[in-house]
JSON list of C-alpha atoms in Angstrom, two decimals:
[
{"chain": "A", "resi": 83, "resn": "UNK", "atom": "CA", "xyz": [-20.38, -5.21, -6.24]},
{"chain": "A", "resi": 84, "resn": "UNK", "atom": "CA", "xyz": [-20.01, -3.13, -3.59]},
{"chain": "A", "resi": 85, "resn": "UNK", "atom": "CA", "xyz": [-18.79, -0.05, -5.85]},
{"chain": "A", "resi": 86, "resn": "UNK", "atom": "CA", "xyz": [-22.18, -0.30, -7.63]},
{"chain": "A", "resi": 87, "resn": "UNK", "atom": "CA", "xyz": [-24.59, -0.48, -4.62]},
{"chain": "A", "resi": 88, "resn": "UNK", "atom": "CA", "xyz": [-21.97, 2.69, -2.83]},
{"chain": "A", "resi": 89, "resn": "UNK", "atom": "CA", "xyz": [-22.71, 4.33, -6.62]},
{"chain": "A", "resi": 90, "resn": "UNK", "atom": "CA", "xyz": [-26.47, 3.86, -6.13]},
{"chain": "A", "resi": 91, "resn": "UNK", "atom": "CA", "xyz": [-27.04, 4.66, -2.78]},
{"chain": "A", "resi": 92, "resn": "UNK", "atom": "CA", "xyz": [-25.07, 7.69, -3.52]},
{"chain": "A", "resi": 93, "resn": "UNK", "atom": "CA", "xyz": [-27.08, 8.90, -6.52]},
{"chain": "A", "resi": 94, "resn": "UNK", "atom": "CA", "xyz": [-30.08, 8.56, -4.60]},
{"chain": "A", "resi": 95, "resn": "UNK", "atom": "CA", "xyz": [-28.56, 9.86, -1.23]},
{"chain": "A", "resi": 96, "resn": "UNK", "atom": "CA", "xyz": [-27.62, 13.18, -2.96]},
{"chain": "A", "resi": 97, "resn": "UNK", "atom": "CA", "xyz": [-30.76, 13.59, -4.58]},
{"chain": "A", "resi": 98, "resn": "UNK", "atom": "CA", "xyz": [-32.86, 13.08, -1.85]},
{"chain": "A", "resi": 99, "resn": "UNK", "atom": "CA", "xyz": [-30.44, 15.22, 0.57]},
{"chain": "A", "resi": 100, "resn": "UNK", "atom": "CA", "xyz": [-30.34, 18.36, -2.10]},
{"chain": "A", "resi": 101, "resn": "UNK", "atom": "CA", "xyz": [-34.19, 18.09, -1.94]},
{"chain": "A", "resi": 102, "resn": "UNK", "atom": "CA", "xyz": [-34.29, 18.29, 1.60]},
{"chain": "A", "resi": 103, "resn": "UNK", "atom": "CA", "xyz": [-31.87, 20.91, 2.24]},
{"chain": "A", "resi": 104, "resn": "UNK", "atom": "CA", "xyz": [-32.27, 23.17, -0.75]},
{"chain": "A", "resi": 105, "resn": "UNK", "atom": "CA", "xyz": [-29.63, 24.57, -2.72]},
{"chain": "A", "resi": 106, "resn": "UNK", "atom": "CA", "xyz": [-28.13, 27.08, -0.06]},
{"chain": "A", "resi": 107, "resn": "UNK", "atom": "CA", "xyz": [-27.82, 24.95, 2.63]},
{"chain": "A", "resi": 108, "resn": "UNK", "atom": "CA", "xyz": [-26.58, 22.31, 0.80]},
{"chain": "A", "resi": 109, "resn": "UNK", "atom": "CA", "xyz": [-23.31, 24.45, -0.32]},
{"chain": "A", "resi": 110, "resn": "UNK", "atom": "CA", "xyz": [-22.83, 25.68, 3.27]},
{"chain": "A", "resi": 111, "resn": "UNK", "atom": "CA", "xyz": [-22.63, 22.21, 3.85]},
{"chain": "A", "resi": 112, "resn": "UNK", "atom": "CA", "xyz": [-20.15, 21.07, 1.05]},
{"chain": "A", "resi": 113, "resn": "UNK", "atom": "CA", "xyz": [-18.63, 24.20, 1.50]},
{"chain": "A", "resi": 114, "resn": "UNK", "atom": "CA", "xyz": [-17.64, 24.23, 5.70]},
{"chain": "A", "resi": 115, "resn": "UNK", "atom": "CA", "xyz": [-17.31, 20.17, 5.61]},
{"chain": "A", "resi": 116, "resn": "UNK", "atom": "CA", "xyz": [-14.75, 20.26, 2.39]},
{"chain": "A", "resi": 117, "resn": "UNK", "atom": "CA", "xyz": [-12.66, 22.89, 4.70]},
{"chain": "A", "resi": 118, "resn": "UNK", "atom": "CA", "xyz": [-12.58, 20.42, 7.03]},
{"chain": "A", "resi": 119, "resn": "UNK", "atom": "CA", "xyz": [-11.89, 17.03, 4.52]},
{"chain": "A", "resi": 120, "resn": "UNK", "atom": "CA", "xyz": [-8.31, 18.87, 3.62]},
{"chain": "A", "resi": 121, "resn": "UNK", "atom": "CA", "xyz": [-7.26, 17.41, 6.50]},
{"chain": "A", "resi": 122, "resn": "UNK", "atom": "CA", "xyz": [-8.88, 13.63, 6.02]},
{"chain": "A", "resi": 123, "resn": "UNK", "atom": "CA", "xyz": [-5.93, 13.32, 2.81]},
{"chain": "A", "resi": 124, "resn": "UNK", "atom": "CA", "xyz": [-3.59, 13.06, 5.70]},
{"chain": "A", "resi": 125, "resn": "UNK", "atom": "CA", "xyz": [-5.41, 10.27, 7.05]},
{"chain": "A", "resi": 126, "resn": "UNK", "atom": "CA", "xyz": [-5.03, 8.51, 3.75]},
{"chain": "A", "resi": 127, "resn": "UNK", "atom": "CA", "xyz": [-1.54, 9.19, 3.48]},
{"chain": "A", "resi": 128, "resn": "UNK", "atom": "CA", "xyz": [-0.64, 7.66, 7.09]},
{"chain": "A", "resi": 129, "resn": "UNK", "atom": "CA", "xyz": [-2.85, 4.81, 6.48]},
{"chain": "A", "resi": 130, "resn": "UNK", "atom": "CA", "xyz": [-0.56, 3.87, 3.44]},
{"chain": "A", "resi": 131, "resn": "UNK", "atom": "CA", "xyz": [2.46, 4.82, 5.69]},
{"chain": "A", "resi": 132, "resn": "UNK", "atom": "CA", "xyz": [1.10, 2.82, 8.61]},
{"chain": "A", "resi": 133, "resn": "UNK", "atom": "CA", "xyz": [0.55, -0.43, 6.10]},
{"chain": "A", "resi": 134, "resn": "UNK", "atom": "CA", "xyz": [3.99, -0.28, 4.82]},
{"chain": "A", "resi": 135, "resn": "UNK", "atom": "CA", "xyz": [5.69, -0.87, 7.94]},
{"chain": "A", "resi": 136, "resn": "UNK", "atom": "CA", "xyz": [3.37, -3.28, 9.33]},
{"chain": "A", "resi": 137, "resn": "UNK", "atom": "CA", "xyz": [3.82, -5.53, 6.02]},
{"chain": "A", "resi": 138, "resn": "UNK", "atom": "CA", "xyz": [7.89, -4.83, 6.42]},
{"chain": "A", "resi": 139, "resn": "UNK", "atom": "CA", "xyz": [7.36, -6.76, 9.88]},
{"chain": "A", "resi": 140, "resn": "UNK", "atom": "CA", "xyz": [4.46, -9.21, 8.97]},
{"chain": "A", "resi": 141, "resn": "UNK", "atom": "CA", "xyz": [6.97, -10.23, 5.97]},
{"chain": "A", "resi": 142, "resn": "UNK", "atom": "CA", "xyz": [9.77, -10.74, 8.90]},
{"chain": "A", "resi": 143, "resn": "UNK", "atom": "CA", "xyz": [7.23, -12.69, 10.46]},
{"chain": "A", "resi": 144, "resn": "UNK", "atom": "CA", "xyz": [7.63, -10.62, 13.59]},
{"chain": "A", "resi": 145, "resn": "UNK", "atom": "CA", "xyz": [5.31, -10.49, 15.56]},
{"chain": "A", "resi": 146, "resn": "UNK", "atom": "CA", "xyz": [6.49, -8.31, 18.41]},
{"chain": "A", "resi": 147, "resn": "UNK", "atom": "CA", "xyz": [7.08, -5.98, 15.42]},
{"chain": "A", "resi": 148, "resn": "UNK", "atom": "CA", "xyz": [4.06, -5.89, 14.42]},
{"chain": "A", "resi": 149, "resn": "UNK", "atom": "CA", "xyz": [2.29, -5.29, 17.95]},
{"chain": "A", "resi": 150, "resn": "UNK", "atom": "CA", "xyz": [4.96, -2.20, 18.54]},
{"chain": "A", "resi": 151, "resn": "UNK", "atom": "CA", "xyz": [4.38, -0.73, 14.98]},
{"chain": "A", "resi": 152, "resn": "UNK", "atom": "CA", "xyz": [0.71, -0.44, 15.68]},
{"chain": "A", "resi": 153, "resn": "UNK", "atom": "CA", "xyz": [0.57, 0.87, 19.27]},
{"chain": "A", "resi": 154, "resn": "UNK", "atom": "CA", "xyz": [3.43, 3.62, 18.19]},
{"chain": "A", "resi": 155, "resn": "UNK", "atom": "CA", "xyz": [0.88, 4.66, 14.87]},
{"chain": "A", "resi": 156, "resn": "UNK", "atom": "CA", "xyz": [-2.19, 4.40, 17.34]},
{"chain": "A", "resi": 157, "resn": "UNK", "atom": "CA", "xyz": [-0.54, 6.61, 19.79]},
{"chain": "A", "resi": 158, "resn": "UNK", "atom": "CA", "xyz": [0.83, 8.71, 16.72]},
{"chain": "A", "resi": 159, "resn": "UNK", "atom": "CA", "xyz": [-2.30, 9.26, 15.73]},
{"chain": "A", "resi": 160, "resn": "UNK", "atom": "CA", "xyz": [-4.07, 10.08, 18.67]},
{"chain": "A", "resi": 161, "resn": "UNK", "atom": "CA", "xyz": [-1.78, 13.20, 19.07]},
{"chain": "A", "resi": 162, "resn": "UNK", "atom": "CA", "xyz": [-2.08, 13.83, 15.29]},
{"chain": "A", "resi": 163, "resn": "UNK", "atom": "CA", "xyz": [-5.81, 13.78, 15.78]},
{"chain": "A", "resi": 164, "resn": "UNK", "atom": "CA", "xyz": [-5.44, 16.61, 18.69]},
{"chain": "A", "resi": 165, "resn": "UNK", "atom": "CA", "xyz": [-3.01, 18.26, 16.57]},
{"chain": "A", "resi": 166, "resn": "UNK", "atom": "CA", "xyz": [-5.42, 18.63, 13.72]},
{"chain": "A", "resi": 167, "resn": "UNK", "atom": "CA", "xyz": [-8.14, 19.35, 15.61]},
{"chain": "A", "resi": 168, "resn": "UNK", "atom": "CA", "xyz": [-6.85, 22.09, 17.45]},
{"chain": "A", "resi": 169, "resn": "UNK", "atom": "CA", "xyz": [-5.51, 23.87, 14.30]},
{"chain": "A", "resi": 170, "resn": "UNK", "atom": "CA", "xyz": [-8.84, 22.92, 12.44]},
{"chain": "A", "resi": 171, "resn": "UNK", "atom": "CA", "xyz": [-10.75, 24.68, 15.20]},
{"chain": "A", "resi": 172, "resn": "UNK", "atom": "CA", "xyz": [-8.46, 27.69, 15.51]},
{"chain": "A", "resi": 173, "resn": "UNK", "atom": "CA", "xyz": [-7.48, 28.65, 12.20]},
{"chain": "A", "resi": 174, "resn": "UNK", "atom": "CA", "xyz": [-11.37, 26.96, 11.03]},
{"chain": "A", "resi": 175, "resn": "UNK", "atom": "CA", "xyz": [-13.66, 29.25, 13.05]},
{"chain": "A", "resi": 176, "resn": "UNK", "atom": "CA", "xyz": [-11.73, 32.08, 11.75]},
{"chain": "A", "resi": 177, "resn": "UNK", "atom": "CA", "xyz": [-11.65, 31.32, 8.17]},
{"chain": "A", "resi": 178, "resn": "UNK", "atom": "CA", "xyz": [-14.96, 30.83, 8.39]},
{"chain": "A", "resi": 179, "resn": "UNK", "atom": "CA", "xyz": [-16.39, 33.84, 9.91]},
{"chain": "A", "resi": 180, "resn": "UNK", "atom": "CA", "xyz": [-14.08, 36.49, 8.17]},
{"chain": "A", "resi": 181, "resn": "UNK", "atom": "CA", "xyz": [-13.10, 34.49, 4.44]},
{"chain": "A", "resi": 182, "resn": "UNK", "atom": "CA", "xyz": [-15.80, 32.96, 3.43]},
{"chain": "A", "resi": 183, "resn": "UNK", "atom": "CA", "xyz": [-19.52, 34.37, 2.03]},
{"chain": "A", "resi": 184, "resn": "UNK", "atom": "CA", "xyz": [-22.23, 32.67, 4.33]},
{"chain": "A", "resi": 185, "resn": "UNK", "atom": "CA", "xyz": [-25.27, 34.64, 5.09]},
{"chain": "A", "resi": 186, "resn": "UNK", "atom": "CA", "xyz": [-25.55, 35.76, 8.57]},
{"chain": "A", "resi": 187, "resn": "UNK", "atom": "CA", "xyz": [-28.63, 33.91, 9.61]},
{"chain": "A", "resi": 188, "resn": "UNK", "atom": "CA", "xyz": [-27.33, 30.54, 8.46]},
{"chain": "A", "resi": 189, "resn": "UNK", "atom": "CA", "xyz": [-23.43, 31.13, 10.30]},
{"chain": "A", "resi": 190, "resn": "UNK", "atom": "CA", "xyz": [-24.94, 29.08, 13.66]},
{"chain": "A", "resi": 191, "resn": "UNK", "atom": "CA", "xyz": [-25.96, 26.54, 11.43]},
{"chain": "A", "resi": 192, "resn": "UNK", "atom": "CA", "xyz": [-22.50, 26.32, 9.69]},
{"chain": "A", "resi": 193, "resn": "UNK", "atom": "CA", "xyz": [-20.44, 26.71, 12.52]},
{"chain": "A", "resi": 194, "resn": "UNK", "atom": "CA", "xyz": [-22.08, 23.15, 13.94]},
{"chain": "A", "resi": 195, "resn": "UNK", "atom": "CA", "xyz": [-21.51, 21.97, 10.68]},
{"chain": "A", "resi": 196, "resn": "UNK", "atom": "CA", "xyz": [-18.02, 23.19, 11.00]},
{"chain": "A", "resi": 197, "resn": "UNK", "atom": "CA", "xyz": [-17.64, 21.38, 14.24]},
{"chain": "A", "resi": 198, "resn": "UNK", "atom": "CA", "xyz": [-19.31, 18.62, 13.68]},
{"chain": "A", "resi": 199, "resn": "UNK", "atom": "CA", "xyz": [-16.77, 17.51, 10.82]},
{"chain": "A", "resi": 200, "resn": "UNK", "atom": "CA", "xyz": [-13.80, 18.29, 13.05]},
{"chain": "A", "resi": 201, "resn": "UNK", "atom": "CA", "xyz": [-15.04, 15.79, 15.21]},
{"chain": "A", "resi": 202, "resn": "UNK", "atom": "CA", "xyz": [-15.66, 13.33, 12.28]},
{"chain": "A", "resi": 203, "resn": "UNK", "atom": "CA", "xyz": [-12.58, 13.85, 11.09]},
{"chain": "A", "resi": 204, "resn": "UNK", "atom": "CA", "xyz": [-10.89, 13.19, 14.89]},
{"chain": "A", "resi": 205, "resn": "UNK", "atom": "CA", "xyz": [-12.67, 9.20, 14.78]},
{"chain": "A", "resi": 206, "resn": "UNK", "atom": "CA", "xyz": [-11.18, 9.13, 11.74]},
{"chain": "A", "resi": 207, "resn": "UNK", "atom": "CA", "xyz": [-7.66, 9.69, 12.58]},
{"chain": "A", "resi": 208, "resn": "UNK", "atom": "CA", "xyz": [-8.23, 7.39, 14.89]},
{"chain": "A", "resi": 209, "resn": "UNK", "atom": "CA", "xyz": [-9.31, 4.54, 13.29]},
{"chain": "A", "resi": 210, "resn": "UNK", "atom": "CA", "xyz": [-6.21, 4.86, 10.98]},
{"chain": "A", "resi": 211, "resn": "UNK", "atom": "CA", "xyz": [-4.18, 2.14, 12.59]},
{"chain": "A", "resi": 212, "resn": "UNK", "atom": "CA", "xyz": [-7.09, -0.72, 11.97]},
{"chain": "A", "resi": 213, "resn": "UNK", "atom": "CA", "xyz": [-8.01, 0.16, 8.62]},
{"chain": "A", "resi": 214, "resn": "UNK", "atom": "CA", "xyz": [-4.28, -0.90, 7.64]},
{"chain": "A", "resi": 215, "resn": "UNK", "atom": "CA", "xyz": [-3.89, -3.71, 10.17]},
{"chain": "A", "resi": 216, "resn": "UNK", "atom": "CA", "xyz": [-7.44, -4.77, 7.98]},
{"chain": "A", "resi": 217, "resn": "UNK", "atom": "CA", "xyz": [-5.21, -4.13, 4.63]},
{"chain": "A", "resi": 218, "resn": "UNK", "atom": "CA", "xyz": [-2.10, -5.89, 5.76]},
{"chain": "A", "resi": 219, "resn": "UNK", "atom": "CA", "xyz": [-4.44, -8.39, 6.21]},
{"chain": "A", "resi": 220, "resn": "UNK", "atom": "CA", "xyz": [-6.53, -8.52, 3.10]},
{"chain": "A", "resi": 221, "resn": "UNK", "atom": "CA", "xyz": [-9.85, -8.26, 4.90]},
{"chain": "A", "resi": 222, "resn": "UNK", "atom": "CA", "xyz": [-11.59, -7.02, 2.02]},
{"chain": "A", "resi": 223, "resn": "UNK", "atom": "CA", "xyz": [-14.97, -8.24, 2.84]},
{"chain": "A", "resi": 224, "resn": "UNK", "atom": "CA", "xyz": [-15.31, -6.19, 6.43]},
{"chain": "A", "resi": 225, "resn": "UNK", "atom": "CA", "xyz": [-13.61, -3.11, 4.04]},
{"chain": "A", "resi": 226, "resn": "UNK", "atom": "CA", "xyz": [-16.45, -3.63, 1.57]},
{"chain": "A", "resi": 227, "resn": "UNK", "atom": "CA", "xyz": [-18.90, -3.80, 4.44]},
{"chain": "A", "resi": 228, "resn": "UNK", "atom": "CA", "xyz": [-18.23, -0.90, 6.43]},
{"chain": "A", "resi": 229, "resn": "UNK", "atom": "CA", "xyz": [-18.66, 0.92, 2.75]},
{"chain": "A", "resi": 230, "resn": "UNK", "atom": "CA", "xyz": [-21.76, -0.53, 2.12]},
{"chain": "A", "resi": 231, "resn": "UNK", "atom": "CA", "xyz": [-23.16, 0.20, 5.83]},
{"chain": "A", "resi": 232, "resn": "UNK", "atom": "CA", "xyz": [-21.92, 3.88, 5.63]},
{"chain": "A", "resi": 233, "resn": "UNK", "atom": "CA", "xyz": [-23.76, 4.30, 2.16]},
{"chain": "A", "resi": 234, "resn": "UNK", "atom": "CA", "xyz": [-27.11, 2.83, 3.62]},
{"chain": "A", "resi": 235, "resn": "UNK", "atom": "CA", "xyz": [-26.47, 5.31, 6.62]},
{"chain": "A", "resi": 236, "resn": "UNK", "atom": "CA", "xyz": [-26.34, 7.94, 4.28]},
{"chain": "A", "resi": 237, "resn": "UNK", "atom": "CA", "xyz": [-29.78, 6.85, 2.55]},
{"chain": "A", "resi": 238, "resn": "UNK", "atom": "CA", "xyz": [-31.34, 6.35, 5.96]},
{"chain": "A", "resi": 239, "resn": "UNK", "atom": "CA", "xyz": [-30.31, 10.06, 6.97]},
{"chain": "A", "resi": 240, "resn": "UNK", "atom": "CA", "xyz": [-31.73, 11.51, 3.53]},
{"chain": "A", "resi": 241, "resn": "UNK", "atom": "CA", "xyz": [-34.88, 9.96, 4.11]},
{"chain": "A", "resi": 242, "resn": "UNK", "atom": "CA", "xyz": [-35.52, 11.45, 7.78]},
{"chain": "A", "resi": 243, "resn": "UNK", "atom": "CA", "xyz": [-34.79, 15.16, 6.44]},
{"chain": "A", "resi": 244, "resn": "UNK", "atom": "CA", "xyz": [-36.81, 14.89, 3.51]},
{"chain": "A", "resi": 245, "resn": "UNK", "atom": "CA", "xyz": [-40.05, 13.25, 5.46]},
{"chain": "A", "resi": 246, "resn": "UNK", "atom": "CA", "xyz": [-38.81, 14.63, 8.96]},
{"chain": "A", "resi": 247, "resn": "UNK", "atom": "CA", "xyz": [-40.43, 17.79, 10.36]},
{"chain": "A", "resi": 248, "resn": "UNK", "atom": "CA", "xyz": [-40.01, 21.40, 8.66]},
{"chain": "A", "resi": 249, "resn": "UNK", "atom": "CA", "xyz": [-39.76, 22.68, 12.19]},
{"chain": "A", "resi": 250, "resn": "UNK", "atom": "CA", "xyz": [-36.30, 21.75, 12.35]},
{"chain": "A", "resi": 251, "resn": "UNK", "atom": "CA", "xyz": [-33.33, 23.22, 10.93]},
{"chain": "A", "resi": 252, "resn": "UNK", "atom": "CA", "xyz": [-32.37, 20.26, 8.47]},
{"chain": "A", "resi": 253, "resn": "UNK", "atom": "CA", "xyz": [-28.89, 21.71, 7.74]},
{"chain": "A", "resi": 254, "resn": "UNK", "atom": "CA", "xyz": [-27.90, 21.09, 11.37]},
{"chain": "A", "resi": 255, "resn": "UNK", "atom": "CA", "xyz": [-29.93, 17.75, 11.72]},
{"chain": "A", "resi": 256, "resn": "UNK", "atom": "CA", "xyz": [-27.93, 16.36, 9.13]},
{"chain": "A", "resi": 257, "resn": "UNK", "atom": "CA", "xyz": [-24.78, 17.30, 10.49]},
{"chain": "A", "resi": 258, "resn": "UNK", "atom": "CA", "xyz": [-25.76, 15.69, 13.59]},
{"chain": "A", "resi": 259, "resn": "UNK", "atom": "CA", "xyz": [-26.42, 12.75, 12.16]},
{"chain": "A", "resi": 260, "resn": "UNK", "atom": "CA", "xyz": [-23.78, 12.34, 9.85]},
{"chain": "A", "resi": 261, "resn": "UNK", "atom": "CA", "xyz": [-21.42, 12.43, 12.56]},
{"chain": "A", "resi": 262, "resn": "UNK", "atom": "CA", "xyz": [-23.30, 9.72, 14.31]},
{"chain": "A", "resi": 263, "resn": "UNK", "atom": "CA", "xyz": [-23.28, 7.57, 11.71]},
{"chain": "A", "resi": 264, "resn": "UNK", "atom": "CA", "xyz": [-19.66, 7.96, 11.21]},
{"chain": "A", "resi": 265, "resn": "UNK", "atom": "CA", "xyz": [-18.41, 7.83, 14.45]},
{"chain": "A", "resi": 266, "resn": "UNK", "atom": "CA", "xyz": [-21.10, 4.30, 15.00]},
{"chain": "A", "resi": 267, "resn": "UNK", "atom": "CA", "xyz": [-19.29, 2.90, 11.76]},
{"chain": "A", "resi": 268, "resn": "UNK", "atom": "CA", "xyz": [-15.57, 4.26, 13.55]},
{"chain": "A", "resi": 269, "resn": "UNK", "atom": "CA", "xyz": [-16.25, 2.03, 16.35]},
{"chain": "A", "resi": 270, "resn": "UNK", "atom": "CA", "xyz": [-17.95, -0.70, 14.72]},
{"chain": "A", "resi": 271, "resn": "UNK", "atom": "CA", "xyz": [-14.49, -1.06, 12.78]},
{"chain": "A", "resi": 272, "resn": "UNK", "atom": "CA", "xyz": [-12.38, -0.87, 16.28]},
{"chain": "A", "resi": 273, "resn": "UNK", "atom": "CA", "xyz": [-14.53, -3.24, 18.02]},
{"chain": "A", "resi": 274, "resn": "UNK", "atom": "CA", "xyz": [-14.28, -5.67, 14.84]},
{"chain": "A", "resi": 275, "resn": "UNK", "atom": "CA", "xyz": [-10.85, -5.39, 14.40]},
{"chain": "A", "resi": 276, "resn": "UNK", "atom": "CA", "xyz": [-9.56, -5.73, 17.61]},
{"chain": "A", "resi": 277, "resn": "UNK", "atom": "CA", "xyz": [-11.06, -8.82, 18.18]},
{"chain": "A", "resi": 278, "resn": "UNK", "atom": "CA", "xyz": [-10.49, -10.35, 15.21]},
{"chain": "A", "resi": 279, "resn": "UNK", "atom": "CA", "xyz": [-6.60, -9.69, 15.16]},
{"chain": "A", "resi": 280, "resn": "UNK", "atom": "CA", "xyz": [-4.47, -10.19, 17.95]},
{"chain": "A", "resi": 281, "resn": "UNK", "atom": "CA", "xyz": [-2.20, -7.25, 17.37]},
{"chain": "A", "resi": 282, "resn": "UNK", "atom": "CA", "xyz": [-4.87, -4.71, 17.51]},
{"chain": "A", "resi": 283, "resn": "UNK", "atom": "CA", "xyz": [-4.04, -4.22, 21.07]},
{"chain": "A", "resi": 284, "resn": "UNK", "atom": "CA", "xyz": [-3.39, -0.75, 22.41]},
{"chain": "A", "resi": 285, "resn": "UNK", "atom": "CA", "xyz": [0.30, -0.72, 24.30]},
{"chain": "A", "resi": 286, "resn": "UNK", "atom": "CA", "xyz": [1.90, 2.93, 25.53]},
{"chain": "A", "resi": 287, "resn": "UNK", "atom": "CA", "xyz": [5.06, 2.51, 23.48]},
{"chain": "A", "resi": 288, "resn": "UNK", "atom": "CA", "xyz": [7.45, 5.64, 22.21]},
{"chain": "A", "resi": 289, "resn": "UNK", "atom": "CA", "xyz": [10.35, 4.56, 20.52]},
{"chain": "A", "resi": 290, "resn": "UNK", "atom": "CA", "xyz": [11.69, 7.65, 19.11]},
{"chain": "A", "resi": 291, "resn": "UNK", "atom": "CA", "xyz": [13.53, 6.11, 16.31]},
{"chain": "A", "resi": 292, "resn": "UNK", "atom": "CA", "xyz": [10.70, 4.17, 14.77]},
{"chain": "A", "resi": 293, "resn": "UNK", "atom": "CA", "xyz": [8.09, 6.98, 15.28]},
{"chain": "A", "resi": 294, "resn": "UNK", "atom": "CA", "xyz": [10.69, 9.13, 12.96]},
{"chain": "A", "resi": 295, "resn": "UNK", "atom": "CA", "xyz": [11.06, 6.28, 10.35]},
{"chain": "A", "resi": 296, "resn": "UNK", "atom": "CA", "xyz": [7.36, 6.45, 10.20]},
{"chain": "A", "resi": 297, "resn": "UNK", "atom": "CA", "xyz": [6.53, 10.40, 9.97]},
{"chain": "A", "resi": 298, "resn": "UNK", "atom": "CA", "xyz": [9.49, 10.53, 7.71]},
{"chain": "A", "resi": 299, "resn": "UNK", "atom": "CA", "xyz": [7.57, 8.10, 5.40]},
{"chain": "A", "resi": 300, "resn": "UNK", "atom": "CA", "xyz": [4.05, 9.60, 5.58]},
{"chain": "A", "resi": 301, "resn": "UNK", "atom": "CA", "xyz": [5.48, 13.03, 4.66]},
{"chain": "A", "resi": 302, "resn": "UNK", "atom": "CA", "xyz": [7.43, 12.42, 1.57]},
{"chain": "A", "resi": 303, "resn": "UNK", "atom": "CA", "xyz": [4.04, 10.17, 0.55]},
{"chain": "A", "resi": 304, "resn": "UNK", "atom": "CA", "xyz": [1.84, 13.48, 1.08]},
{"chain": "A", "resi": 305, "resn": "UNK", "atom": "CA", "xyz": [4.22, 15.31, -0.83]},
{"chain": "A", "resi": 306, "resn": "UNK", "atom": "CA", "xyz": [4.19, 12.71, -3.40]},
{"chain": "A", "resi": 307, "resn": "UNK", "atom": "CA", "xyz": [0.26, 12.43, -3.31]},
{"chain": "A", "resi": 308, "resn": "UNK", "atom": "CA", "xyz": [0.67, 16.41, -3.28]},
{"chain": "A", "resi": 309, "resn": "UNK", "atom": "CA", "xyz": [2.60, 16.73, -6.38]}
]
């Protein structure tokens, strides 16, 4: 069910959003943002990685595992995020002003874009963490939810460019909003999950040994998702 209504929405969504921002705009848009999304397979990967240690201890029944395995990936994360911002934003900005073809009246409007998806992709390093705490726990229906609520998001955000104002420039509105609505849905999943599981509870913990084990794992799956 909720891969039809996401397929809907989407159809319509796109539509509505290639109407609004005509064909030029909308490529600078696919174009700067799918720079940006090389980064978001990493996030994928370390979710995986982060799931398969936290079911290791869940299936030990430890639960002081499980709390230490999820503040070392949250903190993991956090400087992963930084990490990948800062080369995002260094080697970004200058891939996108000397390699690619944008014209030069619409390179303010793509360098927000460009920035505004760095910063989408930051909450969503972050978040990392409780989307597999939600998958080590089966919560399928909040998983289904958040997908639903970020496709009606997306409809919403169509439907102010195409009957907002003409004033505006619609390529950066969008990116505005986008972000918003991602980064509301980010912390709509924190919130949720860290009050619904008890192990969801940040805790400054480095053991070096266990943050290896874990990196170790998330880079031989990227290499496998690579290959």
């Amino acid at each position: 069910v909720r891969s039809i209504i996401c397929f809907v929405l989407s159809l319509l969504s796109s539509r509505l959003i290639l109407q609004a921002l005509g064909v030029e705009d909308y490529g600078i848009y696919n174009a700067v943002g799918g720079f940006v999304s090389m980064f978001w397979m990493v996030a994928s990967v370390l979710t995986s990685a982060v799931g398969r240690f936290l079911n290791v201890e869940m299936g030990r029944g430890n639960e002081v595992g499980i709390k230490e395995v999820f503040s070392i990936s949250l903190n993991m994360m956090c400087l992963l995020a930084l990490l990948a911002a800062l080369l995002a934003e260094g080697g970004g900005i200058w891939f996108l002003t000397r390699k690619m073809t944008i014209p030069p009246d619409r390179m303010i409007a793509a360098t927000w874009v460009f920035h505004l998806s760095v910063l989408s992709m930051v909450a969503s390093f972050i978040t990392v963490p409780y989307d597999a705490v939600q998958l080590m726990h089966e919560a399928m229906g909040i998983t289904a939810f958040i997908s639903i609520a970020q496709a009606i998001l997306t409809l919403c955000i169509a439907l102010i460019l195409v009957f907002g104002s003409d004033n505006t420039d619609k390529l950066v509105v969008y990116a505005i909003l986008s972000t918003v609505a991602t980064c509301i849905i980010r912390i709509g999943d924190i919130v949720y999950t860290r009050f619904r599981f008890e192990e969801c509870r940040f805790r400054l913990i480095l053991k070096t040994k266990r943050l290896k084990e874990m990196l170790g794992f998330a880079w031989w799956n990227f290499v496998g998702s690579i290959d």
